[in-house]
Amino acid sequence: MKTEHYRILEKSKITDFLDKLNTISKIAAPVYKGFNNYAFQTIKSAEEVSLKYIPTVIPPKKYFLPTKDSLLEFTVGNELKVEPTVEYENLILFGVHTCDIAGIRCLNMVLSDKPKDTAYLIRKKHITIIGLECNDYCDEFASCAFVGAHLPTTGYDLMFTELEDYFIVHIHSTKGSDIIEKTGLFKPAQTIHMEELKVLREKKSAIFNNEIPTERRYLPDLFDRSFNASIWKELEQKCLSCGNCTAVCPTCYCFDIKENVDLSLQAGERYRVWFSCQLDPFAKVAGGIDFRRERSARQRHRFYRKFRYHIDRYGMVFCTGCGRCSRTCMAGIKLKEVLTSLIRESEAKIWRKWL
Amino acid sequence: MAKVVIKDSPYNLKKAKILDIKPLTEKEKLFKLVFEDKTWLDFEPGQFIMVSLMGIGEIPVSVCSSPLNRHYFEICVRAVGKVTNSLHKLNVGDIIGVRGPYGNGFPIKIIEGHDLLIIAGGLGLAPLRSLILYAIDNRRDFGEIHILFGCKTPGELLFEEEIEEWSKRLDIHFACTVDRADPDWKGNVGLITSLIPGVDLDPANTYAAVVGPPVMYKFVIKELLAKGLPVDQILLSFERHMKCGMGKCGRCQIQNLYCCKDGPVFTFKEIMDMAEAL
Ligand SMILES: Cc1cc2nc3c(=O)[nH]c(=O)nc-3n(C[C@H](O)[C@H](O)[C@H](O)COP(=O)(O)OP(=O)(O)OC[C@H]3O[C@@H](n4cnc5c(N)ncnc54)[C@H](O)[C@@H]3O)c2cc1C
Ligand code: SF4
Ligand code: SF4
Ligand code: FES
């Protein structure tokens, strides 16, 4: 922690900061929508922003991978003309929790893997990320400490951490330091501030305890032993196959590709839309064959994509512990409970082997 | 919102012109294609391309011509739905969109030097035709070549003229069967599995390439194992729902494998312990 990489913003100046930021670029930030729901949306003034919020219903992935994303525009007519396009804008995301930053890092991993998703990379380049550290749990659904997403690591331009009567701000990129300069409201950090940050992090390590009764490094082993676990069969009875859990997940990115033709039938676009492995047509092939017909197989697939498959492919756990899937599930399926059940069952098996 | 054209988008298409259309059966047509910019489709047998009809959709289709043919490439399409039926309505001279090739194809460099056993069920002959034509073009690099082909009825025989030619060649062992014969049919009747026991194989030195409808695999594999073929010398090509072809959309995933990127060709060894594969 180098003091020169930190700045101080007095709490009383946060509205000034946001309003100034709004004159530099469009800002999206968490806004309260009622019934304990929050949403990332573009703001007109600082008053709209909720600094204390539980994860928004839809994660900020919607700015990187819009629900509907045009891939090509075409005209048919006399000559076929095809143009791949991308729509993007300069946008500052303010107040992104560390779990959602972890989610964006997962998307980066997949979409910059070869062949690169050019549209995603262009859009990403125009987005600035200002993080906001959580000093305490949002609610009981979170499991961010298990995956290590409760602390800022990388993936942001600036990181705001709330202390007594000020924010200490970590500058992680020139994009970030430009904002510090342009808004002109920040003071240099001093040793005392750094010490208070250290105290906070110590306090946090007492609050954020691994929420799952195992360690992250045992995940591959646990999942390798759990393909036929009984919990999957239980989920068969519970899950409604609504696909909400995947829509709200910051690391779910599967999509369908569709097309629109205008009324002249001469021009149109091809676009992708979010899609879910929980839904029926997802994996069906000609002849109506579906290799994951049962809901249990689909739920298992979701969990393996979060906790097993992508560890081999990308070296990362694809769950950020944000808790959204558990918060949104109408059938009351809870990620923490599913993981705990897997652990209990596989422990019981191991014990039986020893006895 | 600003909008820019991204020519290097992986979703960009190349325009391909239809040089010729040949009906093979009631439901299958063979399309001869060439890129408008005169470039060559550089692919391996078993790889597929994404074929686009603008405003209708985009589908994965295997290339079925020889990879050594520099003048054109071919696809064989069965009319089953929206895009495939629309393709069947096109005429010579029409333009379609193509991107690819995608997937891994058959490991020809590994197969070379060994005997090759081709087992094709129905439309599975399309991707295998590319491998057969390659092997014929490089005949001296392969050992014995056996081709087993099965389809439901004599009316569904694909590439009839070529089959005729293959069956006459001295350097190929060819056998064909139909599930249900008609009065004119003089060949074998029965499932494709019934042909396997009769093949004179040197199992340790043979690679089997199997493509067909999903139901076929389990039974064929059982016969091949009974013949003593090693699990890593049985090559299978899988069909899954595919949208991107690049390991992103998630549609084609079999556990940790993306059929479009890690496949569509897998060895039996890779998938034998995998639920959801067969
Ligand atoms: C690697 C690969 C190679 C293939 N090679 C050939 C080939 O050489 N010749 C050939 O005729 N067909 C081939 N197919 C199958 C072909 O892609 C489907 O028949 C085609 O996508 C159906 O599209 P449609 O619009 O006509 O049908 P639709 O009206 O969309 O639907 C008809 C049926 O096809 C299934 N289907 C739709 N889209 C896809 C898709 N993208 N992938 C798989 N299934 C789909 C649907 O679930 C439905 O059951 C191949 C498929 C794969 C995955
Ligand atoms: S699986 Fe659930 S807890 Fe994990 S990142 Fe997705 S929505 Fe959040
Ligand atoms: S949100 Fe719940 S009910 Fe809906 S698909 Fe996901 S697990 Fe099933
Ligand atoms: S087709 Fe999209 S991941 Fe394979």
XYZ file of C-alpha atoms and ligand atoms in Angstrom:
706
model
C 0.000 0.000 0.000
C 1.768 3.102 -1.246
C 0.372 6.272 0.289
C 0.865 8.229 -2.955
C -1.667 5.929 -4.662
C -4.376 7.026 -2.229
C -6.497 10.185 -1.945
C -8.979 11.448 0.588
C -12.486 12.757 -0.100
C -14.454 14.226 2.765
C -17.868 12.636 3.052
C -19.587 15.995 2.825
C -18.094 16.370 -0.641
C -19.409 13.159 -2.170
C -22.415 14.884 -3.758
C -20.150 17.582 -5.194
C -17.957 14.836 -6.562
C -20.812 12.951 -8.222
C -22.329 16.093 -9.687
C -18.940 17.133 -11.071
C -18.392 13.661 -12.435
C -21.737 13.942 -14.169
C -20.486 16.938 -16.117
C -17.494 14.926 -17.343
C -19.365 11.852 -18.519
C -22.538 9.877 -18.216
C -22.677 8.055 -14.856
C -24.504 4.905 -13.848
C -24.842 4.205 -10.138
C -26.988 2.183 -7.709
C -30.439 3.709 -7.223
C -33.127 2.576 -4.774
C -36.221 1.177 -6.478
C -38.355 0.251 -3.443
C -38.992 -3.091 -1.682
C -35.300 -3.494 -0.902
C -34.476 -3.528 -4.632
C -31.697 -1.535 -6.244
C -30.745 -0.971 -9.872
C -27.751 0.401 -11.687
C -29.026 3.240 -13.830
C -27.807 6.502 -15.292
C -28.302 9.344 -12.863
C -29.098 13.003 -13.279
C -27.997 14.130 -9.854
C -26.042 12.828 -6.892
C -29.162 12.617 -4.698
C -30.425 9.616 -6.622
C -27.428 7.500 -5.657
C -27.610 4.958 -2.829
C -24.219 4.548 -1.212
C -25.539 1.773 1.017
C -27.158 -0.874 -1.091
C -27.462 -4.621 -1.424
C -26.505 -6.064 -4.844
C -28.673 -4.598 -7.583
C -31.261 -6.926 -9.103
C -29.362 -7.027 -12.419
C -25.566 -6.762 -12.123
C -23.550 -4.165 -14.057
C -22.803 -6.829 -16.691
C -25.694 -5.235 -18.606
C -23.378 -2.370 -19.594
C -20.734 -4.745 -20.931
C -23.016 -7.322 -22.476
C -26.387 -5.637 -23.069
C -29.456 -7.894 -22.898
C -29.824 -7.244 -26.621
C -26.601 -6.628 -28.511
C -26.467 -6.023 -32.244
C -23.853 -8.151 -34.045
C -24.448 -7.319 -37.699
C -26.504 -5.020 -39.833
C -27.396 -6.164 -43.297
C -29.235 -5.231 -46.448
C -30.360 -7.883 -48.883
C -31.845 -6.244 -52.030
C -29.735 -6.464 -55.196
C -26.535 -6.971 -53.361
C -25.946 -8.548 -49.975
C -24.223 -6.131 -47.655
C -23.145 -7.141 -44.169
C -21.631 -4.850 -41.553
C -20.648 -5.944 -38.055
C -21.288 -3.073 -35.683
C -20.907 -2.162 -32.053
C -22.700 0.516 -30.076
C -20.816 1.983 -27.165
C -20.611 5.087 -25.038
C -18.312 6.642 -22.508
C -19.714 5.662 -19.170
C -18.551 5.858 -15.586
C -19.883 3.124 -13.329
C -19.891 4.475 -9.817
C -20.289 2.450 -6.633
C -19.524 -1.012 -7.965
C -19.095 -3.551 -5.160
C -16.034 -5.794 -5.208
C -18.190 -8.855 -5.973
C -19.475 -7.232 -9.145
C -15.968 -6.194 -10.113
C -15.023 -9.866 -9.770
C -17.960 -10.642 -12.068
C -16.712 -8.227 -14.717
C -13.277 -9.833 -14.483
C -14.885 -13.191 -15.240
C -16.598 -11.762 -18.321
C -13.306 -10.185 -19.417
C -11.665 -13.562 -19.185
C -14.184 -15.283 -21.446
C -14.719 -12.566 -24.005
C -11.066 -11.699 -24.480
C -10.230 -15.370 -24.940
C -9.627 -16.254 -28.592
C -11.409 -15.582 -30.857
C -11.773 -12.194 -29.182
C -15.208 -10.626 -28.902
C -14.374 -7.322 -30.545
C -17.640 -5.624 -29.615
C -17.238 -6.458 -25.942
C -13.640 -5.240 -25.874
C -14.567 -1.920 -27.485
C -17.413 -1.372 -25.059
C -15.251 -2.284 -22.095
C -12.588 0.213 -23.123
C -15.102 3.054 -22.832
C -16.306 2.151 -19.363
C -14.617 3.492 -16.243
C -15.143 1.547 -13.033
C -15.276 3.265 -9.667
C -15.608 0.686 -6.925
C -17.124 0.979 -3.467
C -15.857 -1.375 -0.800
C -18.315 -3.154 1.512
C -17.394 -2.817 5.172
C -20.022 -5.325 6.229
C -22.183 -8.015 4.632
C -25.071 -6.843 2.467
C -27.258 -9.715 3.731
C -27.250 -13.404 4.627
C -27.199 -14.571 0.994
C -23.684 -13.345 0.266
C -20.738 -15.739 0.102
C -18.116 -13.308 -1.146
C -15.467 -14.194 1.448
C -15.528 -17.815 0.303
C -14.415 -16.761 -3.168
C -12.272 -13.868 -1.959
C -14.413 -11.191 -3.604
C -15.011 -9.188 -0.419
C -11.735 -7.276 -0.802
C -10.613 -4.996 -3.630
C -7.881 -6.618 -5.728
C -7.913 -5.459 -9.345
C -10.448 -4.636 -12.020
C -11.260 -1.032 -11.056
C -9.958 2.434 -11.912
C -10.749 3.951 -8.511
C -11.827 2.234 -5.304
C -13.738 4.132 -2.625
C -13.545 2.860 0.939
C -15.705 4.524 3.532
C -14.005 5.464 6.812
C -15.163 7.648 9.751
C -15.916 10.953 8.000
C -14.120 10.485 4.719
C -13.546 8.098 1.825
C -10.083 6.825 1.170
C -9.704 6.325 -2.560
C -7.263 3.948 -4.213
C -6.045 5.043 -7.639
C -5.533 2.001 -9.799
C -5.139 3.504 -13.292
C -4.521 6.754 -15.158
C -8.191 6.708 -16.067
C -8.739 6.932 -12.324
C -6.151 9.624 -11.634
C -7.616 11.734 -14.470
C -10.914 11.745 -12.607
C -9.178 12.770 -9.387
C -7.556 15.674 -11.196
C -10.567 16.811 -13.181
C -12.908 16.867 -10.198
C -10.306 18.564 -7.981
C -11.924 17.660 -4.654
C -9.402 15.194 -3.289
C -6.620 15.618 -0.764
C -3.474 13.538 -0.521
C -3.649 10.644 1.909
C -1.453 10.633 4.998
C -0.030 7.932 7.207
C -2.935 8.247 9.629
C -5.412 7.536 6.832
C -3.439 4.505 5.746
C -3.479 3.256 9.297
C -7.231 3.691 9.579
C -7.638 1.745 6.351
C -5.509 -1.032 7.813
C -7.652 -1.116 10.948
C -10.793 -1.345 8.823
C -9.409 -4.261 6.846
C -8.539 -6.034 10.089
C -12.062 -5.459 11.348
C -13.368 -6.795 8.052
C -11.403 -9.987 8.356
C -13.264 -10.628 11.608
C -16.654 -9.872 10.025
C -16.199 -11.654 6.718
C -15.795 -15.267 7.608
C -15.776 -17.976 5.019
C -19.501 -18.641 4.618
C -19.104 -22.152 3.239
C -17.745 -25.017 5.343
C -14.849 -25.741 2.977
C -12.069 -23.861 1.239
C -11.984 -22.572 -2.283
C -9.002 -24.747 -3.187
C -10.999 -27.905 -2.452
C -13.702 -27.008 -4.977
C -12.369 -29.083 -7.905
C -12.085 -32.116 -5.680
C -15.496 -31.571 -4.118
C -17.216 -31.185 -7.468
C -15.374 -34.116 -8.998
C -16.997 -36.241 -6.328
C -20.449 -34.675 -6.527
C -21.779 -35.343 -10.005
C -24.295 -37.844 -8.700
C -24.975 -36.124 -5.371
C -28.486 -36.391 -3.993
C -28.990 -32.615 -3.876
C -29.354 -32.503 -7.667
C -32.328 -34.824 -7.443
C -33.830 -32.632 -4.749
C -33.466 -29.620 -7.022
C -35.382 -31.521 -9.722
C -38.420 -31.283 -7.468
C -37.896 -27.653 -6.486
C -36.584 -25.713 -9.490
C -39.174 -24.106 -11.763
C -36.777 -23.656 -14.701
C -37.584 -19.964 -14.827
C -34.019 -18.885 -15.601
C -34.022 -15.997 -13.120
C -30.895 -17.278 -11.367
C -28.830 -17.041 -14.530
C -30.255 -13.704 -15.663
C -29.191 -12.038 -12.415
C -25.810 -13.771 -12.195
C -22.866 -11.464 -12.907
C -20.848 -14.310 -14.451
C -23.543 -15.843 -16.656
C -23.043 -14.801 -20.248
C -24.687 -17.467 -22.434
C -26.712 -16.115 -25.322
C -28.956 -16.815 -28.252
C -28.559 -15.232 -31.685
C -31.602 -13.877 -33.496
C -32.481 -11.599 -36.359
C -34.869 -8.801 -37.194
C -35.921 -7.751 -40.648
C -37.567 -4.387 -41.259
C -40.897 -4.030 -43.039
C -39.295 -3.580 -46.470
C -37.729 -7.030 -45.982
C -34.566 -5.482 -47.401
C -32.654 -4.598 -44.261
C -32.233 -5.959 -40.804
C -29.936 -6.823 -37.956
C -28.563 -9.925 -36.303
C -28.276 -9.635 -32.553
C -27.585 -11.668 -29.462
C -29.803 -11.844 -26.402
C -29.165 -13.269 -22.952
C -30.226 -16.869 -22.720
C -30.292 -19.441 -19.955
C -29.140 -23.041 -19.618
C -32.175 -23.475 -17.349
C -34.609 -22.981 -20.239
C -35.979 -25.663 -22.491
C -34.744 -24.781 -25.996
C -31.196 -24.054 -24.814
C -29.530 -27.336 -25.749
C -32.123 -29.003 -27.985
C -30.907 -30.308 -31.337
C -32.692 -31.487 -34.466
C -35.029 -34.373 -33.716
C -35.964 -32.837 -30.371
C -33.095 -34.526 -28.518
C -32.008 -32.667 -25.382
C -28.937 -33.841 -23.515
C -29.963 -31.926 -20.374
C -33.671 -32.529 -20.317
C -34.082 -32.841 -16.544
C -34.096 -29.789 -14.322
C -31.678 -31.569 -12.018
C -29.172 -31.837 -14.879
C -29.647 -28.150 -15.715
C -29.169 -27.000 -12.116
C -26.126 -29.221 -11.826
C -24.802 -27.680 -15.019
C -25.247 -24.187 -13.543
C -23.310 -25.106 -10.405
C -20.560 -26.867 -12.325
C -20.152 -23.822 -14.550
C -19.701 -21.672 -11.467
C -17.491 -23.950 -9.389
C -15.767 -26.518 -11.570
C -15.575 -26.255 -15.351
C -14.193 -22.735 -15.584
C -11.506 -23.449 -13.011
C -9.960 -25.800 -15.567
C -10.606 -23.562 -18.542
C -9.919 -20.103 -17.168
C -8.316 -20.723 -13.791
C -11.078 -18.824 -12.017
C -14.098 -19.606 -9.851
C -17.087 -18.175 -11.710
C -19.085 -17.272 -8.629
C -18.571 -13.930 -6.963
C -20.665 -14.768 -3.924
C -23.022 -11.875 -4.671
C -26.017 -13.929 -3.521
C -28.287 -12.741 -6.336
C -29.336 -16.244 -7.433
C -30.472 -17.106 -3.905
C -32.166 -13.743 -3.409
C -34.169 -14.054 -6.615
C -35.146 -17.733 -6.670
C -38.892 -18.183 -6.257
C -38.377 -21.811 -5.314
C -36.104 -20.861 -2.432
C -32.997 -22.583 -3.790
C -30.013 -21.174 -1.877
C -26.484 -21.412 -3.174
C -24.950 -21.649 0.286
C -27.259 -24.522 1.199
C -26.535 -26.396 -2.022
C -22.787 -26.137 -1.481
C -23.110 -27.138 2.154
C -25.168 -30.157 1.203
C -22.529 -31.242 -1.330
C -19.832 -30.942 1.307
C -21.786 -32.897 3.911
C -22.570 -35.678 1.475
C -19.041 -36.064 0.225
C -17.613 -35.901 3.755
C -19.982 -38.645 4.810
C -18.716 -40.769 1.927
C -15.112 -40.211 2.858
C -15.804 -41.092 6.498
C -17.517 -44.273 5.479
C -14.419 -45.220 3.523
C -12.244 -44.799 6.609
C -14.483 -46.510 9.113
C -24.451 5.992 -28.158
C -21.752 5.908 -30.788
C -21.821 3.202 -33.407
C -18.849 1.906 -35.373
C -18.329 -0.800 -37.940
C -15.973 -3.527 -36.714
C -14.700 -5.406 -39.729
C -12.635 -7.700 -37.505
C -15.686 -8.874 -35.597
C -15.654 -12.667 -35.310
C -19.304 -12.545 -36.428
C -18.404 -10.956 -39.776
C -19.390 -13.017 -42.793
C -17.788 -13.830 -46.085
C -19.990 -13.921 -49.114
C -20.179 -17.279 -50.855
C -21.822 -17.841 -54.215
C -23.748 -20.984 -55.046
C -22.090 -22.547 -58.108
C -24.271 -25.607 -58.279
C -27.120 -27.331 -56.443
C -27.663 -31.047 -56.663
C -30.615 -32.803 -55.036
C -29.310 -36.023 -53.450
C -32.515 -37.345 -51.918
C -35.930 -35.924 -51.191
C -34.597 -34.081 -48.163
C -30.921 -33.497 -48.892
C -29.254 -31.161 -51.343
C -25.587 -30.690 -52.131
C -24.441 -27.082 -52.534
C -21.241 -26.207 -54.342
C -19.900 -22.886 -53.038
C -17.116 -20.451 -53.774
C -16.114 -17.297 -51.918
C -16.832 -14.131 -53.870
C -13.412 -12.758 -53.038
C -11.856 -15.888 -54.585
C -10.163 -16.885 -51.329
C -9.999 -20.529 -50.331
C -11.754 -22.156 -47.407
C -8.862 -23.682 -45.492
C -10.358 -26.476 -43.374
C -9.776 -29.962 -42.014
C -12.164 -32.872 -42.617
C -14.774 -32.828 -39.853
C -14.720 -29.066 -39.330
C -17.892 -27.069 -39.829
C -18.880 -23.603 -40.997
C -21.683 -21.280 -39.933
C -23.997 -20.661 -42.873
C -26.153 -17.539 -42.909
C -29.296 -16.550 -44.677
C -29.761 -12.926 -43.731
C -33.043 -12.283 -41.995
C -33.640 -16.002 -41.507
C -30.796 -17.324 -39.416
C -27.426 -18.948 -39.111
C -26.705 -22.674 -38.691
C -23.691 -24.976 -38.281
C -23.034 -27.221 -41.279
C -20.146 -29.608 -41.930
C -18.005 -29.073 -44.980
C -18.303 -32.259 -47.008
C -15.831 -31.721 -49.852
C -12.136 -32.552 -49.935
C -9.982 -30.046 -48.053
C -7.525 -30.253 -50.938
C -10.038 -28.929 -53.452
C -9.008 -25.342 -54.064
C -11.757 -24.480 -56.528
C -14.886 -24.781 -54.412
C -16.265 -26.291 -51.211
C -19.445 -28.244 -50.667
C -22.103 -28.631 -47.997
C -24.867 -31.195 -47.872
C -27.994 -29.885 -46.186
C -31.038 -31.744 -44.943
C -34.232 -29.669 -44.871
C -35.490 -29.869 -41.293
C -36.500 -26.343 -40.290
C -36.407 -22.651 -40.942
C -32.906 -22.063 -42.300
C -32.408 -25.440 -43.939
C -35.732 -25.228 -45.811
C -34.899 -21.705 -46.970
C -31.508 -22.927 -48.196
C -33.288 -25.556 -50.252
C -35.261 -22.807 -51.992
C -32.144 -20.973 -53.219
C -30.909 -20.998 -56.802
C -27.552 -21.226 -58.499
C -25.936 -17.774 -58.418
C -27.481 -16.790 -55.075
C -25.221 -15.484 -52.325
C -25.086 -16.764 -48.755
C -22.994 -15.710 -45.745
C -20.302 -17.968 -44.319
C -17.969 -17.774 -41.322
C -15.506 -20.361 -40.135
C -14.215 -23.015 -40.343
C -14.743 -23.964 -36.708
C -13.968 -26.905 -34.483
C -11.149 -29.379 -34.478
C -11.930 -31.854 -37.274
C -10.489 -35.353 -37.533
C -6.816 -35.648 -36.526
C -5.659 -36.649 -40.021
C -1.971 -36.400 -39.244
C -2.436 -38.923 -36.456
C -4.675 -41.208 -38.512
C -2.223 -41.306 -41.410
C -0.058 -44.401 -41.265
C -2.945 -46.412 -39.794
C -5.956 -48.293 -41.095
C -9.142 -46.251 -41.248
C -12.622 -47.521 -40.493
C -15.383 -45.096 -41.466
C -18.824 -45.662 -39.987
C -21.494 -43.314 -41.296
C -25.152 -43.256 -40.366
C -27.415 -41.218 -42.650
C -26.355 -37.591 -42.909
C -23.252 -38.469 -40.883
C -21.744 -39.326 -44.239
C -21.474 -35.578 -44.983
C -18.536 -34.753 -42.668
C -17.066 -38.216 -43.277
C -17.152 -37.707 -47.041
C -14.585 -34.966 -46.542
C -12.352 -37.420 -44.679
C -12.932 -40.157 -47.275
C -12.077 -37.814 -50.151
C -8.968 -36.685 -48.310
C -7.911 -40.280 -47.703
C -8.537 -41.140 -51.360
C -6.476 -38.129 -52.465
C -3.684 -39.331 -50.157
C -4.376 -43.002 -50.553
C -0.792 -44.177 -50.138
C -0.504 -42.540 -46.687
C -3.244 -44.715 -45.186
C -3.383 -48.444 -44.523
C -6.586 -50.364 -45.199
C -9.685 -48.216 -45.651
C -13.079 -49.617 -44.669
C -16.272 -47.664 -45.223
C -19.540 -48.764 -43.620
C -22.615 -46.755 -44.473
C -26.119 -47.232 -43.197
C -29.383 -45.403 -43.722
C -33.060 -45.991 -43.153
C -34.223 -46.776 -46.701
C -32.621 -47.036 -50.140
C -34.271 -43.689 -50.964
C -32.076 -42.021 -48.350
C -28.756 -43.087 -49.837
C -26.508 -40.060 -50.130
C -23.818 -39.460 -52.762
C -25.008 -42.450 -54.777
C -22.580 -42.021 -57.669
C -19.612 -41.719 -55.378
C -20.720 -44.692 -53.349
C -20.904 -46.646 -56.559
C -17.339 -45.595 -57.343
C -16.030 -46.352 -53.841
C -17.591 -49.797 -53.881
C -15.724 -50.590 -57.110
C -12.320 -49.426 -55.939
C -9.853 -52.143 -55.110
C -8.173 -50.054 -52.426
C -11.358 -49.513 -50.391
C -13.562 -52.020 -48.575
C -17.077 -50.705 -48.833
C -20.268 -52.048 -47.291
C -23.696 -50.525 -47.105
C -26.934 -51.433 -45.379
C -30.491 -50.145 -45.073
C -32.845 -50.589 -42.141
C -35.780 -51.253 -44.434
C -35.330 -52.493 -48.012
C -37.550 -51.859 -51.005
C -38.174 -54.457 -53.771
C -35.265 -53.165 -55.891
C -32.706 -53.281 -53.084
C -30.136 -56.024 -53.482
C -27.748 -55.083 -50.699
C -27.617 -55.694 -46.949
C -30.628 -55.152 -44.714
C -30.210 -54.374 -41.027
C -28.697 -51.838 -38.689
C -25.207 -50.545 -39.331
C -23.949 -52.435 -36.295
C -24.616 -55.679 -38.162
C -21.801 -54.803 -40.594
C -19.096 -54.358 -37.972
C -18.453 -57.981 -36.948
C -17.708 -58.859 -40.578
C -14.930 -56.316 -41.004
C -11.438 -57.792 -41.053
C -9.610 -55.427 -38.688
C -6.213 -55.032 -37.132
C -7.637 -53.234 -34.076
C -4.379 -51.949 -32.599
C -3.562 -50.252 -35.894
C -7.019 -48.903 -36.740
C -8.726 -45.562 -36.212
C -12.503 -45.599 -36.444
C -14.351 -42.404 -37.412
C -18.018 -42.562 -36.489
C -20.707 -39.992 -37.350
C -24.425 -40.523 -37.300
C -27.635 -39.827 -35.408
C -27.261 -39.735 -31.588
C -28.911 -43.141 -31.076
C -26.301 -44.851 -33.237
C -23.194 -44.151 -31.152
C -23.763 -46.384 -28.140
C -24.404 -49.447 -30.251
C -21.556 -48.840 -32.675
C -19.081 -48.196 -29.860
C -20.090 -51.435 -28.183
C -19.305 -53.355 -31.368
C -16.000 -51.556 -31.853
C -14.890 -52.304 -28.308
C -15.866 -55.934 -28.871
C -13.559 -55.873 -31.883
C -10.763 -54.741 -29.607
C -10.381 -51.138 -30.754
C -8.581 -48.974 -28.157
C -10.779 -46.243 -26.654
C -8.532 -43.458 -27.917
C -8.744 -44.734 -31.489
C -12.503 -44.382 -31.714
C -13.307 -40.909 -33.074
C -16.820 -39.521 -32.752
C -18.325 -36.301 -34.063
C -21.143 -34.802 -32.015
C -24.041 -32.616 -32.930
C -25.126 -30.009 -30.409
C -27.059 -26.790 -30.607
C -24.560 -24.158 -31.740
C -24.927 -20.439 -32.052
C -21.498 -18.822 -31.890
C -19.112 -21.621 -32.895
C -16.413 -20.017 -30.747
C -16.849 -21.328 -27.226
C -18.810 -18.327 -25.966
C -22.575 -18.793 -26.207
C -22.528 -21.941 -24.068
C -25.127 -23.753 -26.123
C -23.006 -26.704 -27.226
C -21.423 -27.476 -23.858
C -20.992 -31.106 -22.765
C -19.825 -30.779 -19.181
C -16.519 -28.952 -19.490
C -16.216 -29.393 -23.255
C -17.399 -26.999 -25.901
C -18.516 -29.105 -28.798
C -17.849 -26.222 -31.209
C -14.303 -25.555 -30.061
C -12.952 -28.674 -28.356
C -14.974 -30.813 -30.793
C -17.086 -31.626 -32.682
C -14.665 -34.566 -32.983
C -13.804 -36.314 -29.712
C -12.112 -39.599 -28.974
C -14.290 -42.056 -27.105
C -11.698 -41.886 -24.339
C -12.359 -38.187 -23.791
C -16.085 -38.603 -23.266
C -16.596 -42.195 -22.084
C -17.059 -41.202 -18.448
C -19.145 -38.152 -19.203
C -22.849 -38.064 -18.544
C -24.697 -35.923 -21.084
C -22.282 -36.877 -23.883
C -23.839 -39.936 -25.465
C -21.234 -29.459 -35.973
C -22.535 -29.599 -36.721
C -22.498 -29.986 -38.045
C -23.684 -30.108 -38.754
N -23.601 -30.485 -40.062
C -24.730 -30.562 -40.796
C -24.664 -30.908 -42.173
O -23.603 -31.145 -42.738
N -25.832 -30.943 -42.863
C -27.045 -30.676 -42.265
O -28.070 -30.719 -42.949
N -27.129 -30.369 -40.957
C -26.011 -30.303 -40.207
N -26.100 -29.968 -38.876
C -27.434 -29.747 -38.263
C -27.955 -28.386 -38.590
O -27.151 -27.415 -37.999
C -29.394 -28.218 -38.090
O -30.206 -29.100 -38.808
C -29.876 -26.824 -38.347
O -29.274 -25.955 -37.422
C -31.360 -26.674 -38.248
O -31.687 -25.315 -38.526
P -33.114 -24.883 -39.078
O -33.219 -23.411 -38.982
O -33.376 -25.444 -40.428
O -34.078 -25.597 -38.080
P -34.951 -24.940 -36.904
O -36.273 -24.543 -37.497
O -34.202 -23.903 -36.185
O -35.097 -26.182 -35.942
C -35.142 -27.518 -36.362
C -34.410 -28.374 -35.364
O -33.007 -28.135 -35.430
C -32.474 -27.808 -34.161
N -31.488 -26.738 -34.329
C -31.778 -25.457 -34.596
N -30.684 -24.708 -34.644
C -29.657 -25.535 -34.405
C -28.258 -25.320 -34.296
N -27.736 -24.114 -34.454
N -27.484 -26.384 -34.027
C -28.019 -27.615 -33.887
N -29.347 -27.859 -33.958
C -30.156 -26.835 -34.206
C -33.632 -27.308 -33.364
O -33.483 -27.536 -31.976
C -34.790 -28.084 -33.913
O -34.927 -29.325 -33.241
C -24.937 -29.852 -38.135
C -24.970 -29.459 -36.802
C -23.795 -29.346 -36.101
C -23.851 -28.923 -34.673
S -23.924 -18.054 -8.779
Fe -25.265 -16.748 -7.495
S -23.904 -15.948 -5.885
Fe -22.565 -16.788 -7.484
S -22.105 -15.003 -8.799
Fe -23.914 -16.024 -9.715
S -25.694 -14.956 -8.813
Fe -23.876 -14.423 -7.532
S -34.192 -18.941 -10.132
Fe -34.610 -20.769 -8.898
S -36.476 -21.688 -9.863
Fe -35.629 -20.224 -11.352
S -34.315 -21.526 -12.679
Fe -32.975 -20.626 -11.052
S -32.933 -22.169 -9.416
Fe -34.669 -22.711 -10.789
S -21.569 -22.837 -30.217
Fe -21.379 -21.215 -28.792
S -20.184 -22.142 -27.246
Fe -20.215 -23.667 -28.777
